[in-house]
CSV table of C-alpha atoms in Angstrom, one decimal:
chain,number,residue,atom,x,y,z
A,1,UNK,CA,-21.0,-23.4,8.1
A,2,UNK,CA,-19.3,-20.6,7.2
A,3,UNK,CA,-17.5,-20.0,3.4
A,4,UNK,CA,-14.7,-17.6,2.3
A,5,UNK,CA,-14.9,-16.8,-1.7
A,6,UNK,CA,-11.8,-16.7,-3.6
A,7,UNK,CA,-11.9,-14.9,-6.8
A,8,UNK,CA,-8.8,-15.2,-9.4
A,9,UNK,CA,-8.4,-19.0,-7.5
A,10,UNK,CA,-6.5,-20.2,-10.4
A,11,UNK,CA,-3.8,-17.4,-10.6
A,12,UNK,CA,-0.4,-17.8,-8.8
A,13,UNK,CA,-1.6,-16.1,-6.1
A,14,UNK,CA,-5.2,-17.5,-5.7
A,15,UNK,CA,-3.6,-20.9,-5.5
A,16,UNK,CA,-0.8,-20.2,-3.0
A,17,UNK,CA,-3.8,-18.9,-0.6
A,18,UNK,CA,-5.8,-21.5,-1.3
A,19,UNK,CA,-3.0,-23.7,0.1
A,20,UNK,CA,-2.8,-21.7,3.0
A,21,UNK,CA,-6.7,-21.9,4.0
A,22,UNK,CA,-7.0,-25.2,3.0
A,23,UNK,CA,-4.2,-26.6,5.4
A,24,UNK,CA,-5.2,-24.7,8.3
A,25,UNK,CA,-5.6,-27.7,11.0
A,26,UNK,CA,-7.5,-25.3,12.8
A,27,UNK,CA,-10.1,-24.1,10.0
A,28,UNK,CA,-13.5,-25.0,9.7
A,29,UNK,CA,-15.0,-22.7,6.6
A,30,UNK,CA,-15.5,-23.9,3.5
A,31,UNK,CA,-13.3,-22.7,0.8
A,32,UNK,CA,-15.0,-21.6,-2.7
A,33,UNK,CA,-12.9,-20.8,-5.2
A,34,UNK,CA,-14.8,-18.7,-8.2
A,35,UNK,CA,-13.6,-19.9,-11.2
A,36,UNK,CA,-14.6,-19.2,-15.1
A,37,UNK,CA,-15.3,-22.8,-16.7
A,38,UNK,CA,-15.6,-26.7,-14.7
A,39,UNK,CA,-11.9,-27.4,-17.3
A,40,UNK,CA,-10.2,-24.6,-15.4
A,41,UNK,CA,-11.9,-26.0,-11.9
A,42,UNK,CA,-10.8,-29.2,-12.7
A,43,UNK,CA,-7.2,-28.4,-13.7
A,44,UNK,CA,-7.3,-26.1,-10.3
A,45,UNK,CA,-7.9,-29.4,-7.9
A,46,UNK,CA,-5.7,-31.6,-9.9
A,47,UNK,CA,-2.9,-29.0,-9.2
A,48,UNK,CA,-3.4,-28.6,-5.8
A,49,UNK,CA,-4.1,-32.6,-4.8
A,50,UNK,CA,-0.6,-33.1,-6.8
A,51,UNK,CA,1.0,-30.9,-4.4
A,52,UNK,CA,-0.4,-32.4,-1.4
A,53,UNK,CA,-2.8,-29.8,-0.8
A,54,UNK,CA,-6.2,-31.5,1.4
A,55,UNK,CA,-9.4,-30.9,-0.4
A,56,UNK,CA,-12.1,-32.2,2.2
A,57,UNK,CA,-13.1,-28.4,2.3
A,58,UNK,CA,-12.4,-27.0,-1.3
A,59,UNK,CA,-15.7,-26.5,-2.9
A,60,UNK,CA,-15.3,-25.5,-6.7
A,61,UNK,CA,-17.7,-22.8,-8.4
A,62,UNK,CA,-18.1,-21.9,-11.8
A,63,UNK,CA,-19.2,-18.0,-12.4
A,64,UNK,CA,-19.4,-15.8,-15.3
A,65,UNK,CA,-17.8,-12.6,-15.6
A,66,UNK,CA,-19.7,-11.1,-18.1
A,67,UNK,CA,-22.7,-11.0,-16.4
A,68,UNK,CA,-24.3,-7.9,-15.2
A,69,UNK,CA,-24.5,-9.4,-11.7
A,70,UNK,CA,-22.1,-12.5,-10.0
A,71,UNK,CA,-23.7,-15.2,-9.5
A,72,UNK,CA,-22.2,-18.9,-8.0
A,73,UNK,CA,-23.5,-22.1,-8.0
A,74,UNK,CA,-25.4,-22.9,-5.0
A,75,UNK,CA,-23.5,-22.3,-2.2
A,76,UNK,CA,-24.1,-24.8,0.8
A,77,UNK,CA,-22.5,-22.3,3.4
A,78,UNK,CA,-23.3,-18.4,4.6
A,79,UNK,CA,-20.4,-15.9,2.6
A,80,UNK,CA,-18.4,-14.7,5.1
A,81,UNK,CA,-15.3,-13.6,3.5
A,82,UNK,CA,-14.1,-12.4,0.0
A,83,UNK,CA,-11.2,-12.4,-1.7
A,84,UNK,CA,-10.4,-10.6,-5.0
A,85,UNK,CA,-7.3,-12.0,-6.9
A,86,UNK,CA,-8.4,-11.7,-9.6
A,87,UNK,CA,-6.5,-9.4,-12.0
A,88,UNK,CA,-5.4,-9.1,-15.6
A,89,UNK,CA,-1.3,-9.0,-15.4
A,90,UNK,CA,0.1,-8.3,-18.9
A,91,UNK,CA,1.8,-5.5,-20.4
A,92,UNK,CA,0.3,-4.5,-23.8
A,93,UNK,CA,-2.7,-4.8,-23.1
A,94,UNK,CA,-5.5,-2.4,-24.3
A,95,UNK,CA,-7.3,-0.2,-22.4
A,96,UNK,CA,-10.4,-2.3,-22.5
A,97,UNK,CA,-9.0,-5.4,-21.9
A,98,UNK,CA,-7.4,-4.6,-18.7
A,99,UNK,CA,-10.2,-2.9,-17.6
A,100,UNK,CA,-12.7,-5.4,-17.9
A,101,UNK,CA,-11.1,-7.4,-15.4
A,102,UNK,CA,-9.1,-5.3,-13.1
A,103,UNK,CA,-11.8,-2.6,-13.0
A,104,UNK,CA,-14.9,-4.1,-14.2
A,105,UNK,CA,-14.7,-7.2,-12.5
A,106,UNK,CA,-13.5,-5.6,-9.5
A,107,UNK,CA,-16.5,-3.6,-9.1
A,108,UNK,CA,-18.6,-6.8,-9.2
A,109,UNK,CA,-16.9,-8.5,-7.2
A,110,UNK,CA,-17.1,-5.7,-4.5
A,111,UNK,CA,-21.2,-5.8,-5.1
A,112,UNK,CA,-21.2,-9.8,-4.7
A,113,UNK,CA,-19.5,-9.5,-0.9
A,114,UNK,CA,-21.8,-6.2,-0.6
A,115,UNK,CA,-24.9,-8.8,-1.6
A,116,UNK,CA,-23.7,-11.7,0.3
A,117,UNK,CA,-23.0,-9.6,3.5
A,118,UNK,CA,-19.6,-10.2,4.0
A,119,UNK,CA,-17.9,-10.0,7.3
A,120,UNK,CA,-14.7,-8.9,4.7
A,121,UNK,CA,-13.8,-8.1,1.4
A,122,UNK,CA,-10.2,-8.3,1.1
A,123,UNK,CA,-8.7,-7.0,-2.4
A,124,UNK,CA,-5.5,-7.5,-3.8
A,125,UNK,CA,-3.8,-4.5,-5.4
A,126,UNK,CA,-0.4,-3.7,-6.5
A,127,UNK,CA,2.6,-1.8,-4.3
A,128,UNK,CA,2.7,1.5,-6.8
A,129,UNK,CA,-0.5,2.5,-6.0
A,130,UNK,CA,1.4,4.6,-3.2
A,131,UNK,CA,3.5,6.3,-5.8
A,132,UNK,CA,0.9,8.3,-7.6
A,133,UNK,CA,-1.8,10.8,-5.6
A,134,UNK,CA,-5.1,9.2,-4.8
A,135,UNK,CA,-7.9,10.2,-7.1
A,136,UNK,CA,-11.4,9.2,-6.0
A,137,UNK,CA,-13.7,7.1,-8.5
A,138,UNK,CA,-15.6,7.5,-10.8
A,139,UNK,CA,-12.8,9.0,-12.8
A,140,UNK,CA,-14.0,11.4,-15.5
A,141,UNK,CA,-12.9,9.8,-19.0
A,142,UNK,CA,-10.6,12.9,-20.1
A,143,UNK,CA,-8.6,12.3,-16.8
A,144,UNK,CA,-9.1,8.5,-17.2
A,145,UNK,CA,-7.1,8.9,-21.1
A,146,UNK,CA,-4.4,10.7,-19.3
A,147,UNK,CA,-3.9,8.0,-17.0
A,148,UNK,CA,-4.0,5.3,-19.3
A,149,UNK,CA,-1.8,6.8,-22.0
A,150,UNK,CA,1.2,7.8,-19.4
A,151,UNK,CA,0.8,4.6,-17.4
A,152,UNK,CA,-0.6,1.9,-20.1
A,153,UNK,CA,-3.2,-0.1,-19.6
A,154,UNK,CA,-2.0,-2.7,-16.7
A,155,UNK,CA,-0.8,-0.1,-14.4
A,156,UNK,CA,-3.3,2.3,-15.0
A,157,UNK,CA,-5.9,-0.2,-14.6
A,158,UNK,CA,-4.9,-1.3,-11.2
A,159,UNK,CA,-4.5,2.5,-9.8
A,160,UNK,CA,-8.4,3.0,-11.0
A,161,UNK,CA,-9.5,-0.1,-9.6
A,162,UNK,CA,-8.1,0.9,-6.4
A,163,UNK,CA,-9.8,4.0,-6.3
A,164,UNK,CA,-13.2,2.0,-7.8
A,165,UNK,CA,-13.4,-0.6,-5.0
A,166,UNK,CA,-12.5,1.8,-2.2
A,167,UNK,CA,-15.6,4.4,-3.0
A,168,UNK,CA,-17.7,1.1,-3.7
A,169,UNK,CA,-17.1,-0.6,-0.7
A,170,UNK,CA,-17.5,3.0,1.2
A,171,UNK,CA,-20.8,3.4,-0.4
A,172,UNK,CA,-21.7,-0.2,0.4
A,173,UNK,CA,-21.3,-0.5,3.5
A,174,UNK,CA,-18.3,-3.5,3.1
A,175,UNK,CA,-15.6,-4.1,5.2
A,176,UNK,CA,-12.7,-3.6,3.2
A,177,UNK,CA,-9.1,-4.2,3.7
A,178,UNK,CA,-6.7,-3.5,0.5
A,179,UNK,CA,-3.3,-5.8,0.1
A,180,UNK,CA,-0.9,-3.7,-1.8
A,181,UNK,CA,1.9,-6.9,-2.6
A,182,UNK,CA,5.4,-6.3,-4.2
A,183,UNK,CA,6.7,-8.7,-6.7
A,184,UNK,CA,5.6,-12.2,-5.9
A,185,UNK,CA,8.1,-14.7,-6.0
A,186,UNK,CA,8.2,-18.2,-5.2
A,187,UNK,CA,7.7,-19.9,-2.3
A,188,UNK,CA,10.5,-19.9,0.6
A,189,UNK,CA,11.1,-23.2,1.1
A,190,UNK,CA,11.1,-24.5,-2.7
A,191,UNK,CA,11.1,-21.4,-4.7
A,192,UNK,CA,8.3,-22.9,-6.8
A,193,UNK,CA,6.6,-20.6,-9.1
A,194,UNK,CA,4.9,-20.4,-12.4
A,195,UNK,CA,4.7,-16.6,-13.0
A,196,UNK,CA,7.2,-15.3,-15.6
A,197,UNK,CA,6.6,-11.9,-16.3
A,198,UNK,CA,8.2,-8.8,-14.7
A,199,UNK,CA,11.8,-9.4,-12.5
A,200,UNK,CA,11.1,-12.8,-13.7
A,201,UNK,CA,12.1,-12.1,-17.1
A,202,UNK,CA,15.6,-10.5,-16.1
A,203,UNK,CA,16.1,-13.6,-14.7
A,204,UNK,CA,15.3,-15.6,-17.6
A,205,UNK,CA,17.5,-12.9,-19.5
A,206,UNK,CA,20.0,-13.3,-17.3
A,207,UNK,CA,20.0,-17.0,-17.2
A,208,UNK,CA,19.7,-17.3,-21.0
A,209,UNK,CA,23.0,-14.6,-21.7
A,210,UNK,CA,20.4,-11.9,-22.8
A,211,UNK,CA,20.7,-9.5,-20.1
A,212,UNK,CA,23.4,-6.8,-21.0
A,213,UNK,CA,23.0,-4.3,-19.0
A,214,UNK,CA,21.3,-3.7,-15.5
A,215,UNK,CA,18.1,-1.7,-16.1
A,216,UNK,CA,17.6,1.6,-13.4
A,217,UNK,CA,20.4,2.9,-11.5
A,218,UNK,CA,22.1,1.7,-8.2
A,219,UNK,CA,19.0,2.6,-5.9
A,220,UNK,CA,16.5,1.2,-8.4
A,221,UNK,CA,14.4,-1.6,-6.1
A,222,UNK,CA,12.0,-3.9,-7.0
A,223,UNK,CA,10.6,-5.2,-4.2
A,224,UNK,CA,9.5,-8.3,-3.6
A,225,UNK,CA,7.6,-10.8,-1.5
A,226,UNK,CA,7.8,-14.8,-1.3
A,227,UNK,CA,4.9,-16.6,-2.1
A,228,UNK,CA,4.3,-18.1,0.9
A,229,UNK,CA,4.5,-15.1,3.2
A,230,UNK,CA,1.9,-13.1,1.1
A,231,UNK,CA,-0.9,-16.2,1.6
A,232,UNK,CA,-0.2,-16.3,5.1
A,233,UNK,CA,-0.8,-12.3,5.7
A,234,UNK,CA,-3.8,-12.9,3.3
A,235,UNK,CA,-5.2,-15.6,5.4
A,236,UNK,CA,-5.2,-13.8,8.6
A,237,UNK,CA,-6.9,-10.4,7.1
A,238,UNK,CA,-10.1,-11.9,8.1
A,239,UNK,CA,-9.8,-12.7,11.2
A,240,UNK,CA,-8.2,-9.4,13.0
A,241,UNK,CA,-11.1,-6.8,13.1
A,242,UNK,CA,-8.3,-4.5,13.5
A,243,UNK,CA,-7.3,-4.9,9.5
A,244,UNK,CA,-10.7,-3.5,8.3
A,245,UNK,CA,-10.4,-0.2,6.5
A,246,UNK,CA,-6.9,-0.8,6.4
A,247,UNK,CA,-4.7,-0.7,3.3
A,248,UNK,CA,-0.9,-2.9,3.9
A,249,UNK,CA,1.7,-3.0,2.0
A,250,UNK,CA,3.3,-6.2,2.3
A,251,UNK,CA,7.0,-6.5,0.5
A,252,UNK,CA,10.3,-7.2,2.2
A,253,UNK,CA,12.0,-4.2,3.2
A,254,UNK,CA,15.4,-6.5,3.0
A,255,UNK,CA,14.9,-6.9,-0.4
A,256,UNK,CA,18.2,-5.8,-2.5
A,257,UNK,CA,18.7,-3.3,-4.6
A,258,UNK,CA,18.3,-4.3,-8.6
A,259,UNK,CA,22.0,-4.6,-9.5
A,260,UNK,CA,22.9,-6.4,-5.9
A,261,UNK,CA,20.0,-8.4,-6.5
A,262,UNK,CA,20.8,-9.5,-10.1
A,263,UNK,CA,24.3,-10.0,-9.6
A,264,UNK,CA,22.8,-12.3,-6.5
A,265,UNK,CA,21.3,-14.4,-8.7
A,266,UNK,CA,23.6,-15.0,-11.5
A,267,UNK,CA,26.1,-16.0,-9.0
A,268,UNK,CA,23.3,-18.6,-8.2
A,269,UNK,CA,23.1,-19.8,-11.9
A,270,UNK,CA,26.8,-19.4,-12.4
A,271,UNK,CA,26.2,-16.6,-15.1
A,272,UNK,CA,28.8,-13.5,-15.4
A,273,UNK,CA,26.4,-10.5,-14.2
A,274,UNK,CA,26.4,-7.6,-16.9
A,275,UNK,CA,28.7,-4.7,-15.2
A,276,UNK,CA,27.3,-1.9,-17.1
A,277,UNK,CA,23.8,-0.3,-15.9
A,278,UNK,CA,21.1,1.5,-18.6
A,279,UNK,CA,19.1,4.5,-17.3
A,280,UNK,CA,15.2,4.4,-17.2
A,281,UNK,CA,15.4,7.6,-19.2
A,282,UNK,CA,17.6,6.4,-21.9
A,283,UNK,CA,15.2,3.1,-21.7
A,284,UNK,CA,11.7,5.5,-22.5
A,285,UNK,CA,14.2,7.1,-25.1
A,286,UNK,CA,15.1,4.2,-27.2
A,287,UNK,CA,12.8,1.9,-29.3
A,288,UNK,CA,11.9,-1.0,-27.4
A,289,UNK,CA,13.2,-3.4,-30.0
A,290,UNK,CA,16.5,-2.5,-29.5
A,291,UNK,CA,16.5,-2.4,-25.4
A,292,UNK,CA,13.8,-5.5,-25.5
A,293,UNK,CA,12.3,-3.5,-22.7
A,294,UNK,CA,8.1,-3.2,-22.5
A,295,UNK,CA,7.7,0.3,-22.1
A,296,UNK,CA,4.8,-0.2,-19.4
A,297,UNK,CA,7.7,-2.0,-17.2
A,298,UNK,CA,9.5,1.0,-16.5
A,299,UNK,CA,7.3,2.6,-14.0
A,300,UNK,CA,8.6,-0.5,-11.6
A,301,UNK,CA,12.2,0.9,-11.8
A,302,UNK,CA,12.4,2.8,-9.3
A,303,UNK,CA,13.6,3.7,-5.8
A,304,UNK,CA,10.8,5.3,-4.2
A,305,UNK,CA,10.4,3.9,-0.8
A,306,UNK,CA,6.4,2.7,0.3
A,307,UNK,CA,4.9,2.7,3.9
A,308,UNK,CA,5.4,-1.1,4.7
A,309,UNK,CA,5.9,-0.4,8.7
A,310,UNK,CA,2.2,-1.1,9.5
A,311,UNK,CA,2.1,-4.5,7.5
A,312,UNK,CA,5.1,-5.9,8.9
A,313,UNK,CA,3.6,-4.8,12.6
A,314,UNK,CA,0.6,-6.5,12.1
A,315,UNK,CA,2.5,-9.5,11.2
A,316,UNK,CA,4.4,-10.2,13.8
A,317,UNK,CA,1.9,-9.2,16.3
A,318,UNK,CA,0.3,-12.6,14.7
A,319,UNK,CA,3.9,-14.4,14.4
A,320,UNK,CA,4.6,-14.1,10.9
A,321,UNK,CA,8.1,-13.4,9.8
A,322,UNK,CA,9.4,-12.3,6.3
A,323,UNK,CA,11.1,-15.4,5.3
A,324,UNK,CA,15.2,-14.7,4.9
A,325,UNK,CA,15.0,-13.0,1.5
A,326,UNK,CA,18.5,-13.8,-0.5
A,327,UNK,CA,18.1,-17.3,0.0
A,328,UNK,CA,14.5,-17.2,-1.0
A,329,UNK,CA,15.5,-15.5,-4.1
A,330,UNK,CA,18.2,-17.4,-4.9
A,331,UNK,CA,15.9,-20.9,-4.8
A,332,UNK,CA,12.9,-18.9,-6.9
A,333,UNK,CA,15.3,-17.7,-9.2
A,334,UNK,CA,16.8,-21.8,-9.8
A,335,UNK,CA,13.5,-22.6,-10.2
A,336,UNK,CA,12.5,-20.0,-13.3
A,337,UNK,CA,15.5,-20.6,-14.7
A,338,UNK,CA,14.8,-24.2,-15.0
A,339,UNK,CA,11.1,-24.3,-15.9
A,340,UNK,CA,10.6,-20.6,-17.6
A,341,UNK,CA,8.9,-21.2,-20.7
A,342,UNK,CA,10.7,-20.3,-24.6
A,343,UNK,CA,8.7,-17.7,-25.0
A,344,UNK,CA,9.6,-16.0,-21.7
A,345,UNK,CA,13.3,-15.0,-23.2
A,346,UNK,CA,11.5,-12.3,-25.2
């Protein structure tokens, strides 16, 4: 029997693939998912049998991340495929937080499938890496500073690990396919989601009377892609030879522009949307507790366009549709409104 490894399978994404592996009537690998301590394993499978989710193939393995190599529990099954979800994704962070996940553990992970002999590695990065030129790791630390300073710590992390698992998995010998996802939102059909940060907070904002002005300017996008959409494309990375060495950028190209887009969703809570829009420049001008914008947000707003042709190809050369996106927003934005935490309204 065959296994495919799930790093980061307690994250929003990690679970939503999980889902998607584990109901496959058609699959027959084990699914592992990596996780940090038995308490998070255990709240991971009470999560997933709660939403109907079948667990005859889940098999549940602690690792530590600190460790100088990755190690899992016994596994009763040859490693066929890897996933890395896992990420850090928080603004403020330091330097050596972020790092120690999105970089650090990234490398290791890379090593693990290198060890294991893994038909695929499949990492998960972010959709701005194609905004900025390509650097190859190892990054000398002056540049590295640079980098970190203009970008913070979260963005700057994810560009480097990008560049660290490519050269990696080069020098390795992996098969390596690279998932560059816009913003998540919730699933399609329910709009369920638990992830509050990013376009998720103008949404709270908006939902809460906060939101005054629209940040960016009438072209500003943030992109986005549902939940269910992104496990699917995930899923099937593995199983088209054609995807390896391939990087895909999966985000809906339907997706509205910002002030279109927030003024769609406040007509779904029944809010008044603000009419007045604040540059990004006048945003990196002012202090941020007067704009209530995180500084290392403001990258994101903008309207640079990415090369999304050859992910959407792919997909529906293997059926896969982007779900209609306005009415997927409008459930996923319901759906934060409703359960988004007190301390999400900033």
């Amino acid at each position: 029997m065959s296994a495919a490894v799930v790093f980061g399978a307690t994250g929003f994404i990690g679970r939503g693939l999980l889902r998607e592996l584990l109901a496959d009537p058609d699959g027959d690998d084990l699914v592992v998912a990596a996780v940090r301590t038995a308490e998070s394993g255990a709240r991971l499978r009470d999560r997933l049998v709660s939403g109907g989710v079948p667990l005859d193939r889940l098999s549940v393995h602690v690792f530590d991340p600190g460790s100088a190599e990755l190690v899992l529990d016994p596994v009763a099954a040859d490693v066929r495929d890897v996933y890395n979800l896992a990420a850090a994704f928080a603004f403020g962070m330091t330097a050596r937080a972020a790092r120690e996940v999105n970089v650090v553990l990234a490398e290791k992970i890379t090593r693990f499938a290198a060890a294991a002999g893994a038909r695929r590695l499949v990492h998960v990065s972010g959709y701005r890496v194609a905004a900025y030129p390509a650097v190859p790791a190892p990054w000398p630390p002056r540049y590295r500073r640079r980098i970190y300073r203009r970008f913070g710590a979260y963005e700057a992390s994810k560009i480097e690990a990008d560049a660290v698992v490519r050269a990696l998995a080069a020098e390795l010998g992996v098969p390596l396919t690279v998932v560059n996802p816009g913003t998540v939102i919730g699933d399609s059909r329910t709009g369920e989601a638990d992830q509050y940060l990013g376009l998720a907070e103008l949404v709270v904002q908006l939902a809460r009377g906060q939101l005054r002005a629209v940040p960016g300017s009438r072209r500003t996008v943030l992109p986005v892609v549902t939940i269910d959409h992104l496990a699917r494309f995930l899923a099937l990375m593995p199983r088209d030879p054609e995807t390896a060495g391939r990087a895909y950028w999966v985000l809906d190209d339907a997706t509205p522009p910002l002030p279109e887009l927030v003024a769609l969703v406040a007509d779904e809570l029944g809010v008044a949307a603000p009419r007045l829009r604040i540059p990004v420049a006048a945003l990196r001008a002012l202090p941020a507790r007067l704009t209530g914008a995180e500084k290392e947000t403001l990258s994101f707003l903008s309207a640079d366009t990415y090369p999304t042709a050859p992910a959407t190809a792919l997909a529906r050369r293997h059926g896969l549709e982007y779900p209609p996106v306005r009415p997927a927003l409008r459930l996923w934005a319901r759906h934060v409104a409703a359960t988004a935490p007190d301390a999400a309204s900033g």
